[in-house]
Amino acid sequence: MRLAQKFTLALVVIIGLGLALRGYLDRQRAVDRHTHSVRAAQRDLGQVIGAAVQRIWLRDGWESALEYLDDVEQLHGDTTIRWTWLEPQDRPEFRPRVSAERILSLMSPGQTEVALDPPELPGHVVTYRILKLPGLPLGAVEFTRATDDQEAWIRSETQHMVTSNLFVVLVYALVASILGRRLVGRPMQQLTAMARRVGEGQFTIPAEIRQADEIGTLALEMNRMSENLQRAKERADTEHALRRESEALLVHADRLASVGRLAASLIHDIGTPLNVIHGRATMVAEGEVAAADIPNACRKVADQADRIAKMIRGLLDFARRGNMERQPASLPRLTGEVEDLVGPVARKAKVRVVQAHEDPDLSAPLHLASMRQVLTNLVINGVQAMPEGGTITLRTRAAKVDGKEWAVIEVEDQGTGISPEAKAHIFDAFYTTKPEGEGTGLGLHVCARILAH
């Protein structure tokens, strides 16, 4: 609404200034017209009275002419009419109000009338009708009229003009305010609300503005922008969903690749308990075991079967995607499961996996299957980095960073390390330093993606 108010105020100020200027010019023109009408009236009166004075003077004499001027003055109460001599005389009562020298200086050849606004008579208009009588000095009939009525008329006209202009300004202000609110204020409020909705991610509510002007064009373009943003958001959501699905498939593919590596070692480790089971079962079946030792032999068979089942169960748990929600989990127990899972691979490579825990009860909310996959990848990478064997340490501890409590899992190996060239790419997909056929280049990339989420 501020824009509409500014527009209304600016319009009212401009209109007010325009009306004030017009009023001032009208007042000046009115003053000029009034002064011109007064002078015209005195000029017409001077022509008539001057001719009459000259005729009476020549016919009846000086005294009759003066009496005639007195009678005419009484008829024109707003104008003083008297006879004056323009040449030096001994009688001051016939001396003109304006100096004779000034009157004569304003006369041009053949001119019989002089009108002026003398500064020595402020607020008066004086007109002289020049008469040249035979045998007499140069004289004139003097007409003097006060302009008090003119000033009163001007004040009245000015008050009327000011009142009219104020009324016009108020009407303009009211109309401009209504139109400004309707054509500018409300549309801008709608556009502001729409911009706020767009900033909040709401692109489906258009601005209902139907104006054939710049604001209407702006509303149309903002609606189009909102539609484009909505389509872009839908595309981004679709792409994000596809990317998440692709990442999930990539994580699962890496998990299956790890399952393949673990299964190859698991098959070798299953051989020993299977041999024990086969041998004990054969001895019992062929009667080579005394009756008193049969329960003990059966317990050994059951123990080896449980051992095989535990190996297979761990591999199956690792292969499953599991629940994607975070749940509280024991970190020492998690590292123990990882040790059991990668134990066959480590033993085959002559690598020993050990654990070190500052707090055996340390726990943290996490996605168990994903964290198991991360630790398994790191341990397998550590095993592959130690071709001559060595030790991998799974360490858990609590840490405080920036005032926040954190649970930390460390995987430490005794490998040769990572070259500076490889450090810049170790988390890139399909990047590997292993010989062909020994690595997919997805392990650390998948670990980074899992930990990022």
XYZ file of C-alpha atoms in Angstrom:
453
model
C 0.000 0.000 0.000
C 2.930 2.359 0.444
C 3.423 2.543 -3.313
C -0.225 3.526 -3.796
C 0.072 6.137 -1.030
C 3.224 7.572 -2.581
C 1.535 7.628 -5.979
C -1.520 9.365 -4.525
C 0.592 11.889 -2.600
C 2.726 12.684 -5.640
C -0.371 13.114 -7.813
C -2.073 15.359 -5.245
C 1.070 17.487 -4.847
C 1.423 17.881 -8.618
C -2.249 18.732 -9.026
C -2.089 21.133 -6.072
C 0.939 22.914 -7.510
C -0.727 23.071 -10.909
C -3.912 24.518 -9.462
C -1.924 26.994 -7.346
C -0.016 28.175 -10.412
C -3.213 28.388 -12.411
C -4.897 30.306 -9.567
C -2.007 32.754 -9.352
C -2.105 33.370 -13.100
C -5.902 33.707 -13.036
C -5.605 36.216 -10.183
C -3.072 38.267 -12.101
C -5.253 38.198 -15.190
C -8.268 39.214 -13.085
C -6.326 42.136 -11.592
C -5.212 43.211 -15.039
C -8.755 42.925 -16.387
C -10.170 44.911 -13.471
C -7.540 47.639 -13.829
C -8.121 47.741 -17.562
C -11.885 48.018 -17.041
C -11.414 50.884 -14.545
C -9.166 52.740 -16.952
C -11.532 52.068 -19.830
C -14.422 53.410 -17.756
C -12.418 56.515 -16.844
C -11.392 56.973 -20.478
C -14.995 56.766 -21.659
C -16.114 59.051 -18.853
C -13.307 61.469 -19.691
C -14.322 61.660 -23.335
C -17.919 62.508 -22.465
C -17.180 64.884 -19.591
C -14.238 66.525 -21.360
C -16.390 67.366 -24.361
C -19.182 68.651 -22.099
C -16.783 70.809 -20.040
C -15.302 72.320 -23.172
C -18.743 73.088 -24.574
C -20.080 74.572 -21.294
C -16.882 76.560 -20.759
C -17.101 78.163 -24.169
C -20.819 78.802 -23.877
C -21.442 79.666 -20.205
C -18.028 80.411 -18.806
C -15.599 79.083 -16.219
C -17.970 79.009 -13.240
C -20.614 76.971 -15.041
C -18.014 74.423 -16.119
C -16.824 73.934 -12.516
C -20.428 73.568 -11.320
C -20.978 70.931 -13.966
C -17.929 68.984 -12.724
C -19.265 69.134 -9.153
C -22.623 67.757 -10.299
C -21.000 64.940 -12.251
C -18.763 64.019 -9.279
C -21.845 63.623 -7.101
C -23.306 61.212 -9.656
C -20.088 59.139 -9.644
C -19.437 58.794 -5.934
C -16.564 56.325 -6.381
C -14.607 58.735 -8.570
C -13.207 62.178 -7.690
C -13.614 64.595 -10.620
C -11.939 68.028 -10.622
C -10.362 70.597 -12.905
C -6.571 71.024 -12.935
C -4.091 73.341 -14.639
C -1.012 71.754 -16.164
C 0.825 75.034 -16.368
C 2.011 77.048 -13.334
C -0.833 78.900 -11.584
C -1.283 80.816 -8.320
C -4.292 78.798 -7.200
C -3.148 75.514 -5.507
C -6.675 74.033 -5.425
C -6.370 73.443 -9.187
C -2.969 71.823 -8.941
C -2.993 68.153 -10.194
C -2.360 65.307 -7.752
C 0.467 64.125 -10.010
C 3.141 66.617 -10.953
C 2.391 68.438 -14.184
C 5.908 67.730 -15.431
C 5.312 63.954 -15.188
C 1.950 64.206 -16.918
C 3.402 66.235 -19.760
C 6.367 63.854 -20.057
C 3.980 60.935 -20.623
C 2.114 62.722 -23.388
C 2.917 62.095 -27.004
C 1.990 64.479 -29.854
C -1.754 64.498 -30.414
C -2.488 62.571 -27.196
C -5.401 63.878 -25.128
C -5.415 61.335 -22.293
C -2.924 60.126 -19.679
C -3.681 57.230 -17.258
C -1.283 56.141 -14.517
C -0.905 54.522 -11.077
C 1.035 57.190 -9.185
C 3.290 55.940 -6.369
C 2.422 59.063 -4.383
C -1.222 57.868 -4.405
C -0.992 54.147 -3.675
C -4.228 52.259 -4.255
C -5.551 54.825 -6.782
C -5.934 55.062 -10.547
C -5.653 58.598 -11.972
C -6.657 59.628 -15.479
C -6.237 63.087 -17.040
C -8.367 64.321 -19.954
C -6.278 67.072 -21.576
C -8.193 70.167 -22.790
C -6.776 73.142 -24.695
C -9.208 76.038 -24.515
C -8.698 79.136 -26.642
C -6.739 81.837 -24.850
C -6.259 79.746 -21.697
C -3.345 77.714 -20.286
C -3.253 73.955 -20.817
C -5.674 72.205 -18.430
C -7.168 68.780 -17.779
C -10.106 67.087 -16.102
C -8.660 64.796 -13.380
C -10.442 61.499 -12.584
C -9.221 59.738 -9.400
C -10.633 56.415 -8.282
C -9.544 54.386 -5.257
C -8.838 50.702 -5.830
C -10.130 49.558 -2.426
C -13.079 47.917 -4.102
C -10.617 46.218 -6.440
C -8.642 44.795 -3.509
C -11.841 43.563 -1.870
C -12.931 42.003 -5.152
C -9.513 40.367 -5.557
C -9.648 38.969 -2.013
C -13.115 37.602 -2.643
C -12.048 36.012 -5.913
C -8.908 34.615 -4.276
C -10.888 33.044 -1.437
C -13.322 31.562 -3.911
C -10.460 30.250 -6.025
C -8.656 28.725 -3.012
C -11.855 27.075 -1.795
C -12.581 25.678 -5.249
C -9.016 24.437 -5.680
C -9.012 22.771 -2.248
C -12.240 21.009 -3.126
C -10.769 19.877 -6.436
C -7.594 18.657 -4.693
C -9.636 16.705 -2.140
C -11.700 15.112 -4.900
C -8.536 14.259 -6.827
C -6.960 12.832 -3.652
C -10.003 10.672 -2.942
C -10.229 9.402 -6.519
C -6.463 8.856 -6.727
C -6.477 6.991 -3.402
C -9.285 4.683 -4.520
C -7.748 4.076 -7.936
C -4.243 3.713 -6.460
C -5.458 1.134 -3.962
C -7.408 -0.735 -6.641
C -4.928 -0.515 -9.517
C -1.633 -0.516 -7.593
C -2.023 -1.321 -3.892
C -4.063 -4.534 -4.062
C -2.198 -5.994 -7.071
C 1.143 -5.292 -5.391
C -0.108 -6.980 -2.211
C -1.039 -10.039 -4.277
C 2.347 -10.036 -6.000
C 4.113 -9.678 -2.641
C 2.126 -12.583 -1.197
C 2.911 -14.651 -4.286
C 6.633 -13.840 -4.040
C 6.524 -14.896 -0.379
C 4.821 -18.189 -1.331
C 7.380 -18.809 -4.064
C 10.153 -18.178 -1.545
C 8.540 -20.817 0.694
C 8.396 -23.312 -2.175
C 4.671 -22.977 -2.996
C 4.371 -22.664 -6.768
C 0.770 -23.768 -7.388
C -1.162 -20.642 -6.286
C -1.111 -17.978 -9.064
C -1.729 -14.258 -8.657
C -5.284 -13.466 -9.799
C -4.565 -10.122 -11.489
C -6.280 -9.184 -14.748
C -4.981 -5.751 -15.737
C -3.913 -4.556 -19.174
C -0.922 -2.636 -17.848
C 2.621 -3.159 -16.562
C 1.412 -4.661 -13.274
C -0.750 -7.130 -15.188
C 2.240 -8.030 -17.356
C 4.381 -8.487 -14.230
C 1.721 -10.739 -12.678
C 1.541 -12.798 -15.888
C 5.319 -13.236 -15.954
C 5.403 -14.139 -12.248
C 2.699 -16.756 -12.835
C 4.735 -18.174 -15.704
C 7.835 -18.125 -13.514
C 5.933 -19.970 -10.787
C 4.756 -22.580 -13.291
C 8.308 -23.030 -14.571
C 9.601 -23.353 -11.013
C 6.902 -25.932 -10.260
C 7.903 -27.975 -13.303
C 11.569 -27.613 -12.381
C 10.771 -28.722 -8.809
C 8.898 -31.754 -10.098
C 11.817 -32.632 -12.369
C 14.262 -32.110 -9.505
C 12.142 -34.288 -7.199
C 11.984 -36.989 -9.858
C 15.708 -36.773 -10.494
C 16.392 -36.811 -6.757
C 14.212 -39.897 -6.312
C 15.939 -41.598 -9.237
C 19.328 -40.625 -7.845
C 18.434 -41.987 -4.418
C 17.199 -45.173 -6.025
C 20.369 -45.415 -8.097
C 22.490 -44.835 -5.011
C 20.538 -47.509 -3.146
C 21.097 -49.932 -6.024
C 24.763 -48.955 -6.114
C 25.094 -49.579 -2.378
C 23.337 -52.917 -2.746
C 25.543 -53.850 -5.693
C 28.634 -53.072 -3.643
C 27.185 -55.113 -0.799
C 26.644 -58.058 -3.133
C 30.201 -57.690 -4.431
C 31.422 -57.842 -0.852
C 29.161 -60.848 -0.264
C 30.892 -62.575 -3.154
C 34.319 -61.951 -1.668
C 33.169 -63.004 1.785
C 31.413 -66.099 0.445
C 34.590 -67.303 -1.256
C 36.431 -67.255 2.067
C 33.396 -68.550 3.944
C 33.267 -71.656 1.792
C 36.837 -72.441 2.785
C 36.069 -71.919 6.494
C 32.939 -74.059 6.313
C 35.060 -76.987 5.129
C 36.617 -77.605 8.549
C 33.364 -77.868 10.558
C 31.805 -79.922 7.752
C 34.700 -82.372 7.955
C 34.193 -82.633 11.710
C 30.456 -83.213 11.243
C 31.061 -85.793 8.507
C 33.688 -87.667 10.528
C 31.653 -87.794 13.755
C 28.492 -88.791 11.943
C 30.289 -91.586 10.049
C 31.861 -92.919 13.240
C 28.478 -93.005 14.976
C 26.806 -94.624 11.982
C 29.445 -97.358 11.673
C 29.444 -98.097 15.389
C 32.974 -96.916 15.945
C 31.868 -94.789 18.888
C 31.022 -96.403 22.184
C 27.482 -95.926 23.402
C 28.676 -93.790 26.273
C 30.511 -91.400 23.873
C 27.638 -90.954 21.403
C 26.106 -87.917 23.267
C 29.498 -86.201 23.273
C 29.934 -86.871 19.545
C 26.464 -85.492 18.851
C 27.244 -82.329 20.839
C 30.354 -81.759 18.704
C 28.288 -82.212 15.548
C 25.729 -79.691 16.872
C 28.458 -77.191 17.804
C 29.943 -77.333 14.319
C 26.484 -76.970 12.772
C 25.850 -73.881 14.926
C 29.209 -72.517 13.803
C 28.253 -72.966 10.140
C 24.807 -71.444 10.769
C 26.368 -68.409 12.458
C 28.685 -67.862 9.473
C 25.820 -68.114 6.987
C 23.498 -65.942 9.144
C 26.123 -63.208 9.331
C 26.578 -63.286 5.568
C 22.805 -63.146 4.981
C 22.388 -60.237 7.418
C 25.109 -58.375 5.585
C 23.463 -59.012 2.197
C 20.042 -57.696 3.296
C 19.190 -53.976 2.902
C 17.558 -53.926 6.323
C 15.539 -51.152 7.986
C 16.637 -47.686 6.812
C 15.657 -45.983 10.085
C 18.268 -45.117 12.668
C 18.113 -47.120 15.870
C 20.311 -47.206 18.996
C 23.033 -49.821 18.575
C 26.041 -51.008 20.584
C 29.254 -50.064 18.793
C 31.399 -52.854 20.366
C 28.776 -55.392 19.308
C 28.757 -53.940 15.784
C 32.538 -54.210 15.453
C 32.335 -57.762 16.809
C 29.846 -58.692 14.075
C 32.152 -57.140 11.469
C 35.099 -59.115 12.863
C 33.137 -62.369 12.600
C 32.010 -61.472 9.086
C 35.437 -60.623 7.659
C 37.316 -63.165 9.771
C 37.592 -65.768 6.979
C 38.936 -63.154 4.522
C 41.420 -61.831 7.088
C 42.669 -65.246 8.139
C 43.159 -66.264 4.533
C 45.377 -63.167 4.049
C 47.192 -63.771 7.339
C 45.669 -60.628 8.852
C 44.585 -60.477 12.447
C 41.528 -58.371 13.404
C 41.493 -57.039 16.970
C 39.173 -54.726 18.898
C 39.861 -51.912 21.362
C 37.016 -50.242 23.255
C 37.273 -47.439 25.808
C 33.671 -48.032 26.851
C 32.166 -51.515 26.280
C 28.672 -49.987 26.640
C 29.164 -47.202 24.075
C 26.133 -46.890 21.781
C 24.804 -44.484 19.170
C 21.745 -44.170 16.910
C 22.622 -45.469 13.445
C 21.447 -47.529 10.493
C 22.977 -50.851 11.463
C 23.099 -52.524 8.038
C 24.636 -49.482 6.339
C 27.259 -48.981 9.058
C 28.076 -52.703 8.926
C 28.658 -52.343 5.181
C 30.932 -49.315 5.696
C 33.081 -51.074 8.292
C 33.220 -54.261 6.222
C 34.439 -52.326 3.167
C 37.093 -50.540 5.234
C 38.339 -53.755 6.816
C 38.465 -55.565 3.458
C 40.373 -52.601 1.982
C 42.781 -52.828 4.925
C 43.250 -56.564 4.349
C 43.945 -55.974 0.645
C 46.443 -53.219 1.554
C 48.549 -55.712 3.600
C 49.638 -58.498 1.215
C 52.276 -59.643 3.716
C 49.782 -59.808 6.582
C 49.445 -57.643 9.666
C 46.898 -56.355 12.171
C 43.677 -54.366 11.758
C 42.339 -52.621 14.851
C 38.644 -51.769 15.284
C 38.532 -49.031 17.921
C 35.506 -47.286 19.477
C 35.564 -44.251 21.733
C 33.574 -41.195 22.800
C 34.639 -37.709 21.714
C 33.500 -34.137 22.359
C 33.694 -31.682 19.447
C 32.408 -28.079 19.656
C 30.529 -28.924 22.835
C 28.719 -31.906 21.266
C 29.076 -35.573 22.230
C 30.091 -37.933 19.406
C 30.698 -41.677 19.113
C 33.771 -42.543 17.020
C 34.666 -45.787 15.216
C 38.229 -46.066 13.897
C 39.580 -48.676 11.475
C 43.378 -48.792 11.631
C 45.530 -51.019 9.410
C 49.259 -51.445 8.851
C 49.177 -51.080 5.084
C 51.395 -49.023 2.804
C 49.051 -46.001 2.808
C 47.532 -43.952 -0.029
C 49.598 -42.008 -2.548
C 49.017 -38.237 -2.855
C 47.749 -38.733 -6.425
C 45.143 -41.269 -5.285
C 43.878 -39.189 -2.326
C 42.135 -36.742 -4.659
C 40.103 -39.558 -6.252
C 39.629 -42.261 -3.608
C 35.942 -41.378 -3.143
C 35.175 -41.170 -6.897
C 32.962 -43.904 -8.313
C 34.820 -46.709 -10.174
C 38.234 -45.374 -9.190
C 40.567 -48.118 -7.954
C 44.290 -48.741 -7.550
C 43.861 -52.513 -7.395
C 44.746 -54.815 -10.284
C 41.977 -55.587 -12.778
C 39.486 -58.065 -11.400
C 40.266 -57.371 -7.739
C 38.227 -54.223 -7.179
C 35.149 -52.416 -8.526
C 36.128 -48.901 -7.441
C 32.811 -48.554 -5.594
C 33.769 -49.424 -2.014
C 34.978 -46.058 -0.689
C 32.534 -44.152 -2.926
C 29.630 -46.075 -1.393
C 31.062 -45.566 2.106
C 31.243 -41.806 1.538
C 27.653 -41.686 0.227
C 26.344 -43.717 3.176
C 28.130 -41.547 5.741
C 27.001 -38.356 3.958
C 23.370 -39.369 4.482
